[in-house]
Short mmCIF file of C-alpha atoms in Angstrom, two decimals:
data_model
loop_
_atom_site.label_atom_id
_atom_site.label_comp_id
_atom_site.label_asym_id
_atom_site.label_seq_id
_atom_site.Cartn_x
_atom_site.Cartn_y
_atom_site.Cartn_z
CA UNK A 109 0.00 0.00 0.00
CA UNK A 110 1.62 3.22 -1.08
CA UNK A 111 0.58 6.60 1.04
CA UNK A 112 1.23 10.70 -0.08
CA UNK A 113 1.14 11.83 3.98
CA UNK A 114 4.12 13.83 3.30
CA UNK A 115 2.22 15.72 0.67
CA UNK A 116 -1.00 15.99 2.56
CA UNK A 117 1.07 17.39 5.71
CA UNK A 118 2.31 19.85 3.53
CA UNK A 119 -0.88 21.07 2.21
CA UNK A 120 -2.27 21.85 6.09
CA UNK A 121 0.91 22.24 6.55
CA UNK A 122 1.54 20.09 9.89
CA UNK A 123 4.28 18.62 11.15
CA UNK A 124 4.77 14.74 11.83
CA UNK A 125 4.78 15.64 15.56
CA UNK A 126 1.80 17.89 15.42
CA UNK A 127 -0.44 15.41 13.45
CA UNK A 128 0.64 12.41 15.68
CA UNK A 129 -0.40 14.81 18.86
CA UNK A 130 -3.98 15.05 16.60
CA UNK A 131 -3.89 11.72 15.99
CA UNK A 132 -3.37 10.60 19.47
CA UNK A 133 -0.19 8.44 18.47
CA UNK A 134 3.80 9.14 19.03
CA UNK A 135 5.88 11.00 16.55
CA UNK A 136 7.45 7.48 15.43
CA UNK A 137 4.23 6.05 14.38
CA UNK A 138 3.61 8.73 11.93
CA UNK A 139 6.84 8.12 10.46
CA UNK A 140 6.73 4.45 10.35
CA UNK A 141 3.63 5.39 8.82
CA UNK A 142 4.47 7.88 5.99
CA UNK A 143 8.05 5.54 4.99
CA UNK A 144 5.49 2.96 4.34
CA UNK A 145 6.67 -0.05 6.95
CA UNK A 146 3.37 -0.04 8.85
CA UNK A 147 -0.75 0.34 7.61
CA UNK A 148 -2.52 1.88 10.20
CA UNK A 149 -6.24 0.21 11.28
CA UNK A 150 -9.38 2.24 9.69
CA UNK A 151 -9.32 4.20 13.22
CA UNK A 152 -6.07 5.62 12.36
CA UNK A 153 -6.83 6.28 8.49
CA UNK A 154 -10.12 7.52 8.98
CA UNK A 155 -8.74 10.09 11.31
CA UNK A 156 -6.16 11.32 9.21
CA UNK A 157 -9.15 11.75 6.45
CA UNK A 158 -10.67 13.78 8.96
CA UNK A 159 -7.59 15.78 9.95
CA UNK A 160 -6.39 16.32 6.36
CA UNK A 161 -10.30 16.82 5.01
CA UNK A 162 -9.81 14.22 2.05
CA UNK A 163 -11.04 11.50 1.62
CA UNK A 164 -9.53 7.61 2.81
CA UNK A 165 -8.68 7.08 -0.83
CA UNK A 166 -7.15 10.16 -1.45
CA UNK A 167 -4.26 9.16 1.21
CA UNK A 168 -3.91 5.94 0.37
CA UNK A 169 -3.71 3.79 -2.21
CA UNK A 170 -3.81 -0.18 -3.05
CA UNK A 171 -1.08 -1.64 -5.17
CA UNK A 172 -0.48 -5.38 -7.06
CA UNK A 173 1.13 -6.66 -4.35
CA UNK A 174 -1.60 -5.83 -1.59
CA UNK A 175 -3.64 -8.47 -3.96
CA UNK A 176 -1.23 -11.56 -2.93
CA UNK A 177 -2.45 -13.97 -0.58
CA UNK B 183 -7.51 -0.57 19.19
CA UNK B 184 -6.28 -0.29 22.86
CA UNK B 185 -5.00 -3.13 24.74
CA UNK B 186 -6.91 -3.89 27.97
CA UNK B 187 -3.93 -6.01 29.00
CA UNK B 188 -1.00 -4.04 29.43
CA UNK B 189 -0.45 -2.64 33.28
CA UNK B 190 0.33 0.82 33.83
CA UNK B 191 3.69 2.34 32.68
CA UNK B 192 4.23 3.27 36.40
CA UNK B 193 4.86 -0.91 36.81
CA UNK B 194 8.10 -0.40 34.62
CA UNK B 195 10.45 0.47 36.97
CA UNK B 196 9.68 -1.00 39.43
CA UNK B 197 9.18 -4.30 37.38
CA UNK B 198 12.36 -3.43 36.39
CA UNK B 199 14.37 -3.15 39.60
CA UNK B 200 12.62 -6.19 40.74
CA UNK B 201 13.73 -8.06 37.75
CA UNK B 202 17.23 -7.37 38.21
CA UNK B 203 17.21 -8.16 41.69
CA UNK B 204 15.80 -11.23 41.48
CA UNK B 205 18.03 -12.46 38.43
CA UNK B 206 21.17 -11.61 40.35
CA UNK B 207 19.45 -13.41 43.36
CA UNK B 208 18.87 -16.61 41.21
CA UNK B 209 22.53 -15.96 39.42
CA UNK B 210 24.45 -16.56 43.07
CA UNK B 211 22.04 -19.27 44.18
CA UNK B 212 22.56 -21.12 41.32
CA UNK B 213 25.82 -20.98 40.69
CA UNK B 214 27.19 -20.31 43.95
CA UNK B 215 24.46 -22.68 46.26
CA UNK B 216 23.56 -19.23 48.08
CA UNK B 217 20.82 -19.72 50.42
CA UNK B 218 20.82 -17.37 53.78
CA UNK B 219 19.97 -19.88 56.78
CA UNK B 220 17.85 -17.66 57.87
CA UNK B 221 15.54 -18.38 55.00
CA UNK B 222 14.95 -21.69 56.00
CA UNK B 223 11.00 -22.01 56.61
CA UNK B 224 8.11 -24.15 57.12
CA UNK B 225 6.38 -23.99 53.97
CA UNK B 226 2.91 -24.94 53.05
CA UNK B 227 3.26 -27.55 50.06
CA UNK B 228 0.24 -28.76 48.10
CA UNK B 229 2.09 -31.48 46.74
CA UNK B 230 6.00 -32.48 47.99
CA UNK B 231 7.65 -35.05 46.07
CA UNK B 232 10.60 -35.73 48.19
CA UNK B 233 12.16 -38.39 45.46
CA UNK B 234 15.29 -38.91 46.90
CA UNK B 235 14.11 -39.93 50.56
CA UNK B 236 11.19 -41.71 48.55
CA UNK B 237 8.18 -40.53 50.04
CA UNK B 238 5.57 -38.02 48.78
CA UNK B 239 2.95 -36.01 50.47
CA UNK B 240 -0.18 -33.69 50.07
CA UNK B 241 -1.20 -30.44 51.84
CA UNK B 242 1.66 -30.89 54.46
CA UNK B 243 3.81 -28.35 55.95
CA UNK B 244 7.67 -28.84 55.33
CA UNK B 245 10.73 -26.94 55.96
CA UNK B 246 12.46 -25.43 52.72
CA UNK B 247 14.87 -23.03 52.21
CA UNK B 248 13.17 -20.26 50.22
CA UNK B 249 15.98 -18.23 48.85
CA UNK B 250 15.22 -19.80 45.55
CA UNK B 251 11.24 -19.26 45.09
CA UNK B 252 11.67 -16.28 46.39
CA UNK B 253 14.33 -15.12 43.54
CA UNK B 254 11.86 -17.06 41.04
CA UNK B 255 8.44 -15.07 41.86
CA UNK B 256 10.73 -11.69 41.87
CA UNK B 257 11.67 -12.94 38.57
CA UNK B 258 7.95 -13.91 37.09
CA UNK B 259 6.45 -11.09 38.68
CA UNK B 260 9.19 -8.51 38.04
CA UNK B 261 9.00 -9.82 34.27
CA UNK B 262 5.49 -9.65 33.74
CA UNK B 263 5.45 -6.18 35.23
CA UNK B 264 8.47 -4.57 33.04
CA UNK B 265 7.38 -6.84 29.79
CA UNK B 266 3.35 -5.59 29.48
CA UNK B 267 3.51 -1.90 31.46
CA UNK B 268 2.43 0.72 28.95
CA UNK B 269 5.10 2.64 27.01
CA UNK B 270 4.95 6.44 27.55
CA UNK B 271 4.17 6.53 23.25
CA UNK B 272 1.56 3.39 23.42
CA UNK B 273 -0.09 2.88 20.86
CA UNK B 274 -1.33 0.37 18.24
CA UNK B 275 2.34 0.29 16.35
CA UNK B 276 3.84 -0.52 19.56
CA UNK B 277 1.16 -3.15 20.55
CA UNK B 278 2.05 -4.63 17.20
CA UNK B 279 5.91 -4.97 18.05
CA UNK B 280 4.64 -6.36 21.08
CA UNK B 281 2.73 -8.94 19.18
CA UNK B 282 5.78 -9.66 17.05
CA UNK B 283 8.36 -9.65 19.67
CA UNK B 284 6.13 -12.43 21.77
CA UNK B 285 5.99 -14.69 19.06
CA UNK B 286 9.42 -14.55 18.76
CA UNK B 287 10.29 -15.18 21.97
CA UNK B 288 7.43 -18.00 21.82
CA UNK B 289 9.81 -20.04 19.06
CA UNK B 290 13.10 -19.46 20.80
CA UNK B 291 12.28 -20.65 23.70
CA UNK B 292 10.45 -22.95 22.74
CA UNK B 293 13.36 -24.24 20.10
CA UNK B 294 15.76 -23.99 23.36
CA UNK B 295 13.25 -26.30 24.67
CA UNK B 296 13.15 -28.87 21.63
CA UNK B 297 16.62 -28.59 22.02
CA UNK B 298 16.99 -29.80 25.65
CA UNK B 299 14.52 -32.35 25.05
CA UNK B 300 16.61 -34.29 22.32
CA UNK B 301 20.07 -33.86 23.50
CA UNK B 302 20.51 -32.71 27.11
CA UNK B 303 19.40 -35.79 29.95
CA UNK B 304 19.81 -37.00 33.60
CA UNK B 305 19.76 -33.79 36.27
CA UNK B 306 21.02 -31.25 33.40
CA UNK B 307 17.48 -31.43 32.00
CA UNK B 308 16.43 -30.02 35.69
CA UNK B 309 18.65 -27.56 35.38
CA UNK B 310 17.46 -26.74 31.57
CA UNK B 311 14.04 -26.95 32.50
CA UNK B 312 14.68 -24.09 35.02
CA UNK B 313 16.12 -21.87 32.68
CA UNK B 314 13.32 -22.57 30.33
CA UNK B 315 10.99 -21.47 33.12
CA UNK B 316 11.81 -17.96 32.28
CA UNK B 317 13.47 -17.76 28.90
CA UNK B 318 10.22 -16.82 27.57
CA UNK B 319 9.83 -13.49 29.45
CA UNK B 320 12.83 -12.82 29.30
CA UNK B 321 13.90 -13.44 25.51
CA UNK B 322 10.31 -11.53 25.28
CA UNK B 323 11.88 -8.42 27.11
CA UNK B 324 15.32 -8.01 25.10
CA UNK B 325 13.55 -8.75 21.44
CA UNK B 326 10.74 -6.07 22.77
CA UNK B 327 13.32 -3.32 23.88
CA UNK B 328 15.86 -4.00 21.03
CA UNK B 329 12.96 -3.41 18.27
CA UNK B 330 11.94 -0.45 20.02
CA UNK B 331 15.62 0.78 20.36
CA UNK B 332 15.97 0.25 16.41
CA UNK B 333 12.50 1.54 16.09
CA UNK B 334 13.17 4.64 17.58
CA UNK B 335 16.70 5.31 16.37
CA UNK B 336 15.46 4.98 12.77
CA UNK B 337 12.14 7.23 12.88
CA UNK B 338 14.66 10.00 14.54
CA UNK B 339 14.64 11.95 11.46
CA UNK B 340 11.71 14.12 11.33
CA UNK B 341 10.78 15.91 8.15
#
């Protein structure tokens, strides 16, 4: 699963450490988030639609591999 | 979703310091036969299995030096309390890492136990079976903290 949070931080123009402090998550989260190592539950995701006003889909996205089994 | 399991991050230190104590404790009474005199009690014993005088007993009162259960609880309960207190940056990442670092502390020991079980015997295996008593909490505890040292060193860079 591929994510633009870098690019929708910049738009509101938040930091990692403000939108984990939003998100009510650590600073390290949001990072292991954005590099792509971890996908957050639909808690997390939906509240990061809410905080950057887009919708789910707009942050991320599915790719081949997410198909697999 | 947040774990109704984990204690309170004020356990850590505590569970800590109680950890450490206790595995020094066990360190010199294992190695060393340490067991203050003045530790040896009447016990209550559900079940004593005195093999070598060849008698066995149930709900009996016996006396027992115990130096050694008392090192082992500290251990267990020092363990549990530094292995599942809260982090001060909880949240569902970190229960994951938990997750992960149990498992893998789950086939360690449990492939140290495989191991004593095929090649170690006579009153060795005692002795391996007592280190396997808490090789799970505390192979837990250094894969947990490691992963969240390397977690933490490589998120440093904020952007």
């Amino acid at each position: 699963m591929k994510n633009n949070i870098k690019v929708q931080r910049a738009i509101k123009n938040l930091t990692q450490q403000q939108l984990a402090e939003l998100m009510g998550v650590s600073r390290q989260t949001i990072n292991t988030i954005e590099k792509g190592k971890y996908v957050p539950s639909t808690v997390l995701a939906l509240k990061m639609a809410k905080i950057f006003e887009v919708p789910v889909e707009e942050i991320f996205s599915l790719e081949d591999e997410d198909w697999e089994k | 979703m947040k774990s109704k399991l984990l204690l309170p991050a004020k356990f850590r230190i505590p569970g800590l310091a109680l950890l450490l104590v206790s595995v020094t404790g066990i360190c010199f009474h294992f190695f060393g036969d340490y067991e203050p005199d003045w530790l040896q009690l009447p016990v209550f014993a559900i079940f004593n299995d005195m093999a070598l005088a060849g008698k066995s007993s149930w709900f009996s009162v016996i006396n027992d030096n115990i130096f050694g259960e008392i090192c082992s609880v500290g251990i267990i309960v020092g363990g549990l309390m530094y292995a599942f207190a809260r982090l001060n940056e909880e949240d569902e990442f970190t229960t994951r890492m938990r997750l992960d670092s149990l498992m893998t502390a789950t086939y360690i020991s449990y492939g140290f136990l495989l191991f004593g079980v095929m090649f170690i015997y006579g009153f060795a295996f005692l002795n391996w079976m007592a280190f396997h008593m808490f090789s799970l909490i505390i192979i837990f505890i250094i894969h947990f903290r490691f992963s969240l040292w390397k977690w933490r060193k490589s998120s440093y860079d904020e952007e």
